[in-house]
Short mmCIF file of N, CA and C in Angstrom, two decimals:
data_model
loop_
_atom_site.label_atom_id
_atom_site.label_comp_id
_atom_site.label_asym_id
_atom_site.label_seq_id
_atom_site.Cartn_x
_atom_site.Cartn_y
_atom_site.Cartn_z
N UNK A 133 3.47 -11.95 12.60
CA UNK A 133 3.38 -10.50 12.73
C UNK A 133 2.82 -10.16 14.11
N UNK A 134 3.55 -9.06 14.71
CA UNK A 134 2.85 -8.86 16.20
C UNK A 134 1.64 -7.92 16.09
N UNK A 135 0.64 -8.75 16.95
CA UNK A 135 -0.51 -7.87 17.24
C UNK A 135 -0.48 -6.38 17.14
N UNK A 136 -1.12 -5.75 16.22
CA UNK A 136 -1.39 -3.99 16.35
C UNK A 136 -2.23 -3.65 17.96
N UNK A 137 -1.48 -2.42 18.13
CA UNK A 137 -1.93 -1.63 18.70
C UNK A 137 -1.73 0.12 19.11
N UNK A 138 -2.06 1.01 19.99
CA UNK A 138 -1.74 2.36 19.86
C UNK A 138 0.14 2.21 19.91
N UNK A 139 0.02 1.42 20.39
CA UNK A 139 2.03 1.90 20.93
C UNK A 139 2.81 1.27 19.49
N UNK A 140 2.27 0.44 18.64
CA UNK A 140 3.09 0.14 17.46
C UNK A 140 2.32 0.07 15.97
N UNK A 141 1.34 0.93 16.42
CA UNK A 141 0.57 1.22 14.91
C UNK A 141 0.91 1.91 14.02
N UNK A 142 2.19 2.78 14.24
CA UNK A 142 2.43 3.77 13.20
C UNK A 142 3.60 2.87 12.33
N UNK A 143 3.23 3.07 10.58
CA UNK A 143 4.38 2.44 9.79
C UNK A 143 5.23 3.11 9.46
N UNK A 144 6.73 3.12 9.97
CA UNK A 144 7.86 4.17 8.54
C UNK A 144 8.66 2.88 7.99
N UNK A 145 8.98 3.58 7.20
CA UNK A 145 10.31 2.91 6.46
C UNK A 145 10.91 3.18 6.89
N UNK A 146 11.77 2.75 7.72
CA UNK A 146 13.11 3.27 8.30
C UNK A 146 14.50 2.96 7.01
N UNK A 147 14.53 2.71 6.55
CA UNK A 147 15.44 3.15 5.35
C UNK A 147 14.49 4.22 4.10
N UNK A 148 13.84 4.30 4.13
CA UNK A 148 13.38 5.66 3.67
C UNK A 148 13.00 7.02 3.97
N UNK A 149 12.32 6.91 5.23
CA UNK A 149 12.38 7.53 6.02
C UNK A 149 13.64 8.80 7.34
N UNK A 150 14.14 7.62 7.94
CA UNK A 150 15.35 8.14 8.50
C UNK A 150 17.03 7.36 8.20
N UNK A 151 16.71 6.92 6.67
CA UNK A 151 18.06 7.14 6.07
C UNK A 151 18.46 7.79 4.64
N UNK A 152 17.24 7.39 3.54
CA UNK A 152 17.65 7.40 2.54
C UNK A 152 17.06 9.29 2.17
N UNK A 153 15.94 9.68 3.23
CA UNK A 153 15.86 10.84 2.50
C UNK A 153 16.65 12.27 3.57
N UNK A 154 17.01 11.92 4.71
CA UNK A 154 17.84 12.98 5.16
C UNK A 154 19.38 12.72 5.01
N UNK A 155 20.05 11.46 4.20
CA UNK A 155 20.72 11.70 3.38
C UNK A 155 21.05 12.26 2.54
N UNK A 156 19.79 12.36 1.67
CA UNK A 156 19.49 12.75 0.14
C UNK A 156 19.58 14.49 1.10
N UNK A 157 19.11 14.40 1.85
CA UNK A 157 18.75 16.46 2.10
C UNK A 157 19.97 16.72 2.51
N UNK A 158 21.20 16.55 3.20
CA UNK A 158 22.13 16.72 3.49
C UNK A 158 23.39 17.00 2.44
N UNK A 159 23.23 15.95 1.24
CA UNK A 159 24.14 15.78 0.34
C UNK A 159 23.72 17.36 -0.33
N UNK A 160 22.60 17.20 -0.69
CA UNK A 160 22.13 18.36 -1.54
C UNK A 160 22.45 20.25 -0.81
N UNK A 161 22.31 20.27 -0.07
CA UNK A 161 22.87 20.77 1.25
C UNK A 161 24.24 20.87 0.82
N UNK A 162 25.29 20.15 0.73
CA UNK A 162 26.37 20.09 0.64
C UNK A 162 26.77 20.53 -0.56
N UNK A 163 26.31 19.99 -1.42
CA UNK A 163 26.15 20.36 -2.85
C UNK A 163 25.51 21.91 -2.91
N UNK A 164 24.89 22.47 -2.67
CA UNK A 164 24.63 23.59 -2.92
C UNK A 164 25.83 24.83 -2.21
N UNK A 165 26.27 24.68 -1.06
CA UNK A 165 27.31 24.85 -0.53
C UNK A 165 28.56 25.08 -1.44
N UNK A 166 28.67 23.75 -1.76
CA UNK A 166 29.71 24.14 -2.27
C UNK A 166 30.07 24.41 -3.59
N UNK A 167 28.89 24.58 -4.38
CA UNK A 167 28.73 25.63 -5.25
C UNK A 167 28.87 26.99 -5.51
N UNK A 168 29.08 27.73 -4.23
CA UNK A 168 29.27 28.66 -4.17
C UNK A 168 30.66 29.08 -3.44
N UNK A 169 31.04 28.10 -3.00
CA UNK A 169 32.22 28.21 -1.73
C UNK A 169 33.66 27.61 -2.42
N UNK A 170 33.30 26.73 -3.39
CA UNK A 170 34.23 25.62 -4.47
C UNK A 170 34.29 26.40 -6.08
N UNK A 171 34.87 27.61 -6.07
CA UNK A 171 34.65 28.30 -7.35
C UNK A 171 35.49 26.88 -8.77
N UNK A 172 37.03 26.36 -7.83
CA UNK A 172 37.10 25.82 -8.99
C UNK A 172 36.62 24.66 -9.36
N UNK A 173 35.79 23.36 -8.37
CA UNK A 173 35.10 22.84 -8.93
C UNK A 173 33.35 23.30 -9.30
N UNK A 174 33.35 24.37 -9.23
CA UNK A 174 31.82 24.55 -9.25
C UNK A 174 30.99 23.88 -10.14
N UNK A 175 31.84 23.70 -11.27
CA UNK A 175 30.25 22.93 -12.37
C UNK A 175 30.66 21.39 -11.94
N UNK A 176 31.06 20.69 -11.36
CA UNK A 176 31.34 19.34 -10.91
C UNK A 176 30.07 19.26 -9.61
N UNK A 177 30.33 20.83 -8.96
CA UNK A 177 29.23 20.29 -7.72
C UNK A 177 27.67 21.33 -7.95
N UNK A 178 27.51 21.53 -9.20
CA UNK A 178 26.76 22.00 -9.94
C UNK A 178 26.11 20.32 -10.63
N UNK A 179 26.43 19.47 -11.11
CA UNK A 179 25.96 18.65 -11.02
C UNK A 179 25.38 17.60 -10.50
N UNK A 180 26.90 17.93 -9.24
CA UNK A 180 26.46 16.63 -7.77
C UNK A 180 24.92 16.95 -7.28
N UNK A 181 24.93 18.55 -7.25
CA UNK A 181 23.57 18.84 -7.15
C UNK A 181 22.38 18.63 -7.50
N UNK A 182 22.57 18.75 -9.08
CA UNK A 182 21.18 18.26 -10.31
C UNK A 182 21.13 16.97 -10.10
N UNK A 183 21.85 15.99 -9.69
CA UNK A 183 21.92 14.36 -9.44
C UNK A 183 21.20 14.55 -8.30
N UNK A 184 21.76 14.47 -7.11
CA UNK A 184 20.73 14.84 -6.19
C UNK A 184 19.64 15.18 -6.07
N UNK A 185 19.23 16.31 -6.76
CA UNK A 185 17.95 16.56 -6.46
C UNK A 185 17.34 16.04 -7.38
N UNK A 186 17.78 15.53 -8.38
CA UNK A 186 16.40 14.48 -9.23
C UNK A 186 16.47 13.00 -8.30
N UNK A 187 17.17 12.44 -7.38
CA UNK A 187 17.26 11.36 -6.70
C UNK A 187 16.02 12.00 -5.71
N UNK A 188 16.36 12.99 -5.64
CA UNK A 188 15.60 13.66 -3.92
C UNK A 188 13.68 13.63 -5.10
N UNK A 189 13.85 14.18 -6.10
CA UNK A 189 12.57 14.02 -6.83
C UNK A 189 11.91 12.65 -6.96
N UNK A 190 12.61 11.90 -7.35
CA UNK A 190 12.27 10.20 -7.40
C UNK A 190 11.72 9.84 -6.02
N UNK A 191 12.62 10.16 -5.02
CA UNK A 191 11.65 9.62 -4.51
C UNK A 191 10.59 10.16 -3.50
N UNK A 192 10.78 11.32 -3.67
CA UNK A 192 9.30 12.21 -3.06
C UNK A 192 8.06 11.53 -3.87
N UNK A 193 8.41 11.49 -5.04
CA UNK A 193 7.30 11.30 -6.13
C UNK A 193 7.04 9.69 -5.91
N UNK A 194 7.50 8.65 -5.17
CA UNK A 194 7.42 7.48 -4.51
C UNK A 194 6.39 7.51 -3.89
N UNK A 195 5.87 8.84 -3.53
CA UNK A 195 4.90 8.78 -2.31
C UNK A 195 3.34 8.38 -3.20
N UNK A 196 3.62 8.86 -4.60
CA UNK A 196 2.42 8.42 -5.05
C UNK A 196 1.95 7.06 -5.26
N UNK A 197 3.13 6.21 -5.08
CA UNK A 197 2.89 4.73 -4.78
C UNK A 197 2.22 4.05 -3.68
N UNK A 198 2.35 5.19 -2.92
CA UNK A 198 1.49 4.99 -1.59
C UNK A 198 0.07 5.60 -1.29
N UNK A 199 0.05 6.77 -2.63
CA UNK A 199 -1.31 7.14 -3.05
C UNK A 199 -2.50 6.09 -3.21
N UNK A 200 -1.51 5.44 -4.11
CA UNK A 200 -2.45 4.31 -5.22
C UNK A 200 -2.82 3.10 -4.05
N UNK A 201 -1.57 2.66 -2.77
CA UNK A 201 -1.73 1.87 -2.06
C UNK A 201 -2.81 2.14 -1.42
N UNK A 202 -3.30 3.35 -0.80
CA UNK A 202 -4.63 3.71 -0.02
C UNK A 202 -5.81 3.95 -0.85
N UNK A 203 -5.10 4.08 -1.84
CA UNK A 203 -6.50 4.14 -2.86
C UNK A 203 -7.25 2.94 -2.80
N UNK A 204 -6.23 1.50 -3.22
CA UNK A 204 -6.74 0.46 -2.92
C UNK A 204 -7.90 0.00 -1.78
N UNK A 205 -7.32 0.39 -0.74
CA UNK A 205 -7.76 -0.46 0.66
C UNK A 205 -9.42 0.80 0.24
N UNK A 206 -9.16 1.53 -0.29
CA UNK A 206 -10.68 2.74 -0.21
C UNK A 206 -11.49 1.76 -1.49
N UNK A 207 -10.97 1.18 -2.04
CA UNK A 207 -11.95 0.49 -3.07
C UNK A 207 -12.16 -0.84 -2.01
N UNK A 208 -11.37 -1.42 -1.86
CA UNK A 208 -11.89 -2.56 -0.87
C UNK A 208 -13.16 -2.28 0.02
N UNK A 209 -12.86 -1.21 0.97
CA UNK A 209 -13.67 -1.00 1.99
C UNK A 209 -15.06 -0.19 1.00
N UNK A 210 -14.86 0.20 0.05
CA UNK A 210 -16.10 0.46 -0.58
C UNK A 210 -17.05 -0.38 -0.99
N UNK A 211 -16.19 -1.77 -1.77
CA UNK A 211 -16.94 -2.67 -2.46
C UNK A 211 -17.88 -3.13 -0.98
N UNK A 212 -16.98 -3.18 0.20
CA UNK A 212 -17.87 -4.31 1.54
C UNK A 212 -19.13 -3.18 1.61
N UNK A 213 -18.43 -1.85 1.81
CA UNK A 213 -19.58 -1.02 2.47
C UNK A 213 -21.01 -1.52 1.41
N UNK A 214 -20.99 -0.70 0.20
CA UNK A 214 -21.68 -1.08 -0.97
C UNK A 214 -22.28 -2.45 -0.69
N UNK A 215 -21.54 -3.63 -1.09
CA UNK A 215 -22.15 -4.93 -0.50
C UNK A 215 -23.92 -5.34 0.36
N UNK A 216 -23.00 -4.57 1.44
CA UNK A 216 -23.93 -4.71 2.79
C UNK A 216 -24.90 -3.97 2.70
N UNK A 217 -24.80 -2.68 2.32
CA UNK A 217 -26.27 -1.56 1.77
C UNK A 217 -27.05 -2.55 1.35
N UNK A 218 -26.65 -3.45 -0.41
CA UNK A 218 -27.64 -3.55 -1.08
C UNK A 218 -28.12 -5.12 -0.92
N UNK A 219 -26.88 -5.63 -0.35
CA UNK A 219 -27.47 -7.25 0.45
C UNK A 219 -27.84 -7.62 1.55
N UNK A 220 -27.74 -6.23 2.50
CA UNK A 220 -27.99 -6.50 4.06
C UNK A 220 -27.41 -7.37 5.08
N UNK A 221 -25.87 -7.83 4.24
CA UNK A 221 -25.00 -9.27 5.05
C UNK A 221 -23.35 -8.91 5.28
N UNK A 222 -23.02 -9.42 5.68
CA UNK A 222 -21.08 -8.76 5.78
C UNK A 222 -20.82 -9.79 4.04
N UNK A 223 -19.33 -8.73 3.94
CA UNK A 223 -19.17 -9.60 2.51
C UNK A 223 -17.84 -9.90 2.93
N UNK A 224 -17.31 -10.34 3.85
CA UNK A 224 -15.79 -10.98 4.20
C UNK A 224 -15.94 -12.09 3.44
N UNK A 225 -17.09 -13.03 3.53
CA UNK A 225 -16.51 -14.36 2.37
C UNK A 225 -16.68 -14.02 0.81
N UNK A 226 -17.60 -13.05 0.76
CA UNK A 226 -17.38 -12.92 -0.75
C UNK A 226 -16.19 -12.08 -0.98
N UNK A 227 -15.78 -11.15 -0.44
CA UNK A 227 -14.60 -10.30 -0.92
C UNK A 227 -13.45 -10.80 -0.85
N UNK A 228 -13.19 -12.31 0.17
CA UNK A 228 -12.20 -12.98 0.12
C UNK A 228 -12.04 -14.06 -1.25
N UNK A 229 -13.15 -14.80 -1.96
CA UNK A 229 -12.99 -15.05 -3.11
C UNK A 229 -12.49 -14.16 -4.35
N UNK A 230 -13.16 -12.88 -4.58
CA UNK A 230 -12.65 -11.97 -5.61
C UNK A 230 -11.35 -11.55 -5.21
N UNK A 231 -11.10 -11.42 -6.03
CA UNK A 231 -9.56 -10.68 -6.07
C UNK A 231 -9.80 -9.10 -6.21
N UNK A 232 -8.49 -8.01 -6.05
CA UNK A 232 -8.66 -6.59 -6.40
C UNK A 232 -9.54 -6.28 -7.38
N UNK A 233 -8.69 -6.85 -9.31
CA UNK A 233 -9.62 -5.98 -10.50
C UNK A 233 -10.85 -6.11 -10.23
N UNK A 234 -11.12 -7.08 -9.78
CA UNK A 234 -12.56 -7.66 -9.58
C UNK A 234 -13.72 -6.76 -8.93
N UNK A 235 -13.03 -6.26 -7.55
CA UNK A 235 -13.65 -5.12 -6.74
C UNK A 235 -13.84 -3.71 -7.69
N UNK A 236 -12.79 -3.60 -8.28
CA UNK A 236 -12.49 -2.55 -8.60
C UNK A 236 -13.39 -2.46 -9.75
N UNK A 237 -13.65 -3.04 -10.65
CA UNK A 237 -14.56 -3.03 -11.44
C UNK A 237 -15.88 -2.76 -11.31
N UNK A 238 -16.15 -4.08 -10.16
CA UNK A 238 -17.73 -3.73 -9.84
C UNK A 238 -17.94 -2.26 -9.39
N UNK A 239 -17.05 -1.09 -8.95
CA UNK A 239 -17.46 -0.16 -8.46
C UNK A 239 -18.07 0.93 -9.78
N UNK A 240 -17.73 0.26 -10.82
CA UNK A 240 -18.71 1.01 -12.10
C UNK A 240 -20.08 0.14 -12.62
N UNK A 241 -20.60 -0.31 -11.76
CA UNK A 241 -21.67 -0.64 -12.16
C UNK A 241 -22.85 0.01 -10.70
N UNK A 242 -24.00 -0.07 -11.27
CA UNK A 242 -25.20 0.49 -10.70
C UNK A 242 -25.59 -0.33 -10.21
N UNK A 243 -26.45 -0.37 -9.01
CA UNK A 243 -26.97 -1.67 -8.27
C UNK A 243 -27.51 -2.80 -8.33
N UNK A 244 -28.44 -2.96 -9.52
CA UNK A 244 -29.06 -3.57 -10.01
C UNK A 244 -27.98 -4.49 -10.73
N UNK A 245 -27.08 -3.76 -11.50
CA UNK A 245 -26.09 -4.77 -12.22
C UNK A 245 -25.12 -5.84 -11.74
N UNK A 246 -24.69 -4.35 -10.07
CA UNK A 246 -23.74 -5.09 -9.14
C UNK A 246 -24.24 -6.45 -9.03
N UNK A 247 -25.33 -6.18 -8.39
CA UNK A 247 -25.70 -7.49 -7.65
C UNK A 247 -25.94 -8.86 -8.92
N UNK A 248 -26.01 -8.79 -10.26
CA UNK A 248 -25.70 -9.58 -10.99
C UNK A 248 -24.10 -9.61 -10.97
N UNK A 249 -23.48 -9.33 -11.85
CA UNK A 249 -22.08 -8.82 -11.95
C UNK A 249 -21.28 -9.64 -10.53
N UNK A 250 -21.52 -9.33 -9.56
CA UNK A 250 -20.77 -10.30 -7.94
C UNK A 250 -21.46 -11.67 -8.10
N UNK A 251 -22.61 -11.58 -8.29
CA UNK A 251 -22.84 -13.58 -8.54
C UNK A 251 -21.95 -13.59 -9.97
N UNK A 252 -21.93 -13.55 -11.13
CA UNK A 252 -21.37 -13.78 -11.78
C UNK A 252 -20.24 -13.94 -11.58
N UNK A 253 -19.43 -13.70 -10.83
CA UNK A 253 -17.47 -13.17 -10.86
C UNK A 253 -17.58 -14.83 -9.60
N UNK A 254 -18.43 -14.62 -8.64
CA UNK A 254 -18.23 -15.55 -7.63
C UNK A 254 -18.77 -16.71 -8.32
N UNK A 255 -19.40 -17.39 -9.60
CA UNK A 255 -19.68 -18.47 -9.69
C UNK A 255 -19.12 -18.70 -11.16
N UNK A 256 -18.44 -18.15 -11.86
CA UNK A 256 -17.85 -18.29 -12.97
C UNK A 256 -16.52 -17.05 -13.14
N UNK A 257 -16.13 -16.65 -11.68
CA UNK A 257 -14.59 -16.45 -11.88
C UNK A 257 -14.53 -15.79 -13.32
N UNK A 258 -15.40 -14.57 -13.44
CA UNK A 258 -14.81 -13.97 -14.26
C UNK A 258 -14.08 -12.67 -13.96
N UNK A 259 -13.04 -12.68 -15.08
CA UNK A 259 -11.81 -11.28 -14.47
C UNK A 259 -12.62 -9.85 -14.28
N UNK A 260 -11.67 -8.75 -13.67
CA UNK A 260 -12.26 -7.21 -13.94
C UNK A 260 -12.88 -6.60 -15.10
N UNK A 261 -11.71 -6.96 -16.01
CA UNK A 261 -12.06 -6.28 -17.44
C UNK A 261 -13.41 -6.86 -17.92
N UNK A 262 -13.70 -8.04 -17.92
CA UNK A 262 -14.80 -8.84 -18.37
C UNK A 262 -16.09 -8.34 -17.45
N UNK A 263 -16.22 -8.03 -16.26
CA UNK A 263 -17.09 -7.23 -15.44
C UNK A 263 -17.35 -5.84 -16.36
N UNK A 264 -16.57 -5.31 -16.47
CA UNK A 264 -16.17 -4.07 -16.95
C UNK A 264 -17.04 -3.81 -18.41
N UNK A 265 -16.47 -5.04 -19.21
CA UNK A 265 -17.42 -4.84 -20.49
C UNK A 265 -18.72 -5.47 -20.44
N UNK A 266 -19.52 -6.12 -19.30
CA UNK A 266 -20.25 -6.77 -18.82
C UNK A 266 -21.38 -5.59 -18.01
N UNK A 267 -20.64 -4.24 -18.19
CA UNK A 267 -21.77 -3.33 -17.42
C UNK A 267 -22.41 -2.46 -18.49
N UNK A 268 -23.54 -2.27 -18.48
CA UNK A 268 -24.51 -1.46 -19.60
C UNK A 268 -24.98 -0.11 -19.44
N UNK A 269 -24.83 0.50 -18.02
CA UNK A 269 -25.36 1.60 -17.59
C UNK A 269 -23.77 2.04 -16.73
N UNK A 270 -22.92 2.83 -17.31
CA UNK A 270 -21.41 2.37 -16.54
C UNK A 270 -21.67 3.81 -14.89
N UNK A 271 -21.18 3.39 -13.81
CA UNK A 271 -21.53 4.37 -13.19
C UNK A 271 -19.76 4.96 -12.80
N UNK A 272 -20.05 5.86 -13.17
CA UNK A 272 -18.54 6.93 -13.51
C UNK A 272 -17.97 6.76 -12.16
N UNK A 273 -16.24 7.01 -12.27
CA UNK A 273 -15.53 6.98 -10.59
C UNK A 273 -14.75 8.51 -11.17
N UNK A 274 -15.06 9.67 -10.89
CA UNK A 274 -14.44 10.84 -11.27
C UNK A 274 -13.26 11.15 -10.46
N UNK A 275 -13.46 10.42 -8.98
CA UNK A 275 -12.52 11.17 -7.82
C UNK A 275 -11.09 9.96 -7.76
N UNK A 276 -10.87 9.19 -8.64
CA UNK A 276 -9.37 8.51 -8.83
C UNK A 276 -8.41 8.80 -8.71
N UNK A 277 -7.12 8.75 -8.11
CA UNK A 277 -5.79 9.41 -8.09
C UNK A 277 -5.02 9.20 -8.79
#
C-alpha cells in the first residue's frame, strides 16, 4: 500500500461514487421524463422508476455501513485513549492482542473493573460477551449509531 499523504488521503469508491450512483441519478432522470413525455408506455416507465429509486435508496442507505465503519475506529481510539488515562502507558501492544468485541465491550465497564476485565481478556482470552457479563456496575454507551 502506498504511503498516505495530503495529495492521496482522500478515499472514494470510484465505482460507487462516480459510476454506480450518477448512473442510478440519470436513469431515474430518464425515467421520470419519460413518464410524462411516453403517455403510452407510462406505467412501464412508472416502474423503471420505482426500481430505480429503491436501487438509488439501497444504496444511499449503504452509507450507514460506513457509519458503523467509523464508529468502529471511535471505539478503538477510545479503548487506547481510556487505556492511557487509567494506566499512564500507550496500549498499541495490548490493543493489538484483543480483538474488536473485546474493545468494545470493555467500554461498558467503570474503571476499576476495566482495569481487571483487560488483564483478564489479555491472559485468558476471554471473548466480548463474556467481558460483558463479567461487568457488575455496567457503564451505559447512549450515543451508538
Amino acid at each position: 500500500m502506498q504511503t498516505q499523504n495530503y495529495n492521496n488521503h482522500k478515499k472514494y469508491y470510484a465505482p460507487h461514487h462516480f459510476i454506480f450512483l450518477p448512473l442510478l441519478m440519470i436513469l431515474l432522470i430518464v425515467g421520470v421524463w419519460n413518464i410524462f413525455t411516453d403517455e403510452d408506455n407510462q406505467l412501464i416507465w412508472i416502474l423503471f422508476s420505482v426500481v430505480v429509486f429503491l436501487i438509488s435508496y439501497l444504496a444511499i442507505m449503504l452509507r450507514q455501513h460506513y457509519a458503523l465503519g467509523n464508529q468502529d475506529r471511535i471505539i478503538r481510539l477510545e479503548f487506547k485513549q481510556r487505556y492511557f488515562e487509567i494506566f499512564g502507558e500507550r496500549s498499541d501492544e495490548v490493543a493489538e492482542k484483543l480483538n474488536f468485541l473485546q474493545m468494545a465491550a470493555l467500554r461498558f465497564a467503570y474503571d476499576e473493573e476495566f482495569k481487571v476485565l483487560v488483564k483478564r481478556a489479555l491472559s485468558e482470552n476471554i471473548s466480548g460477551d463474556e467481558i460483558k457479563k463479567g461487568i457488575t456496575k455496567w457503564r451505559p454507551d447512549n450515543n451508538r449509531v
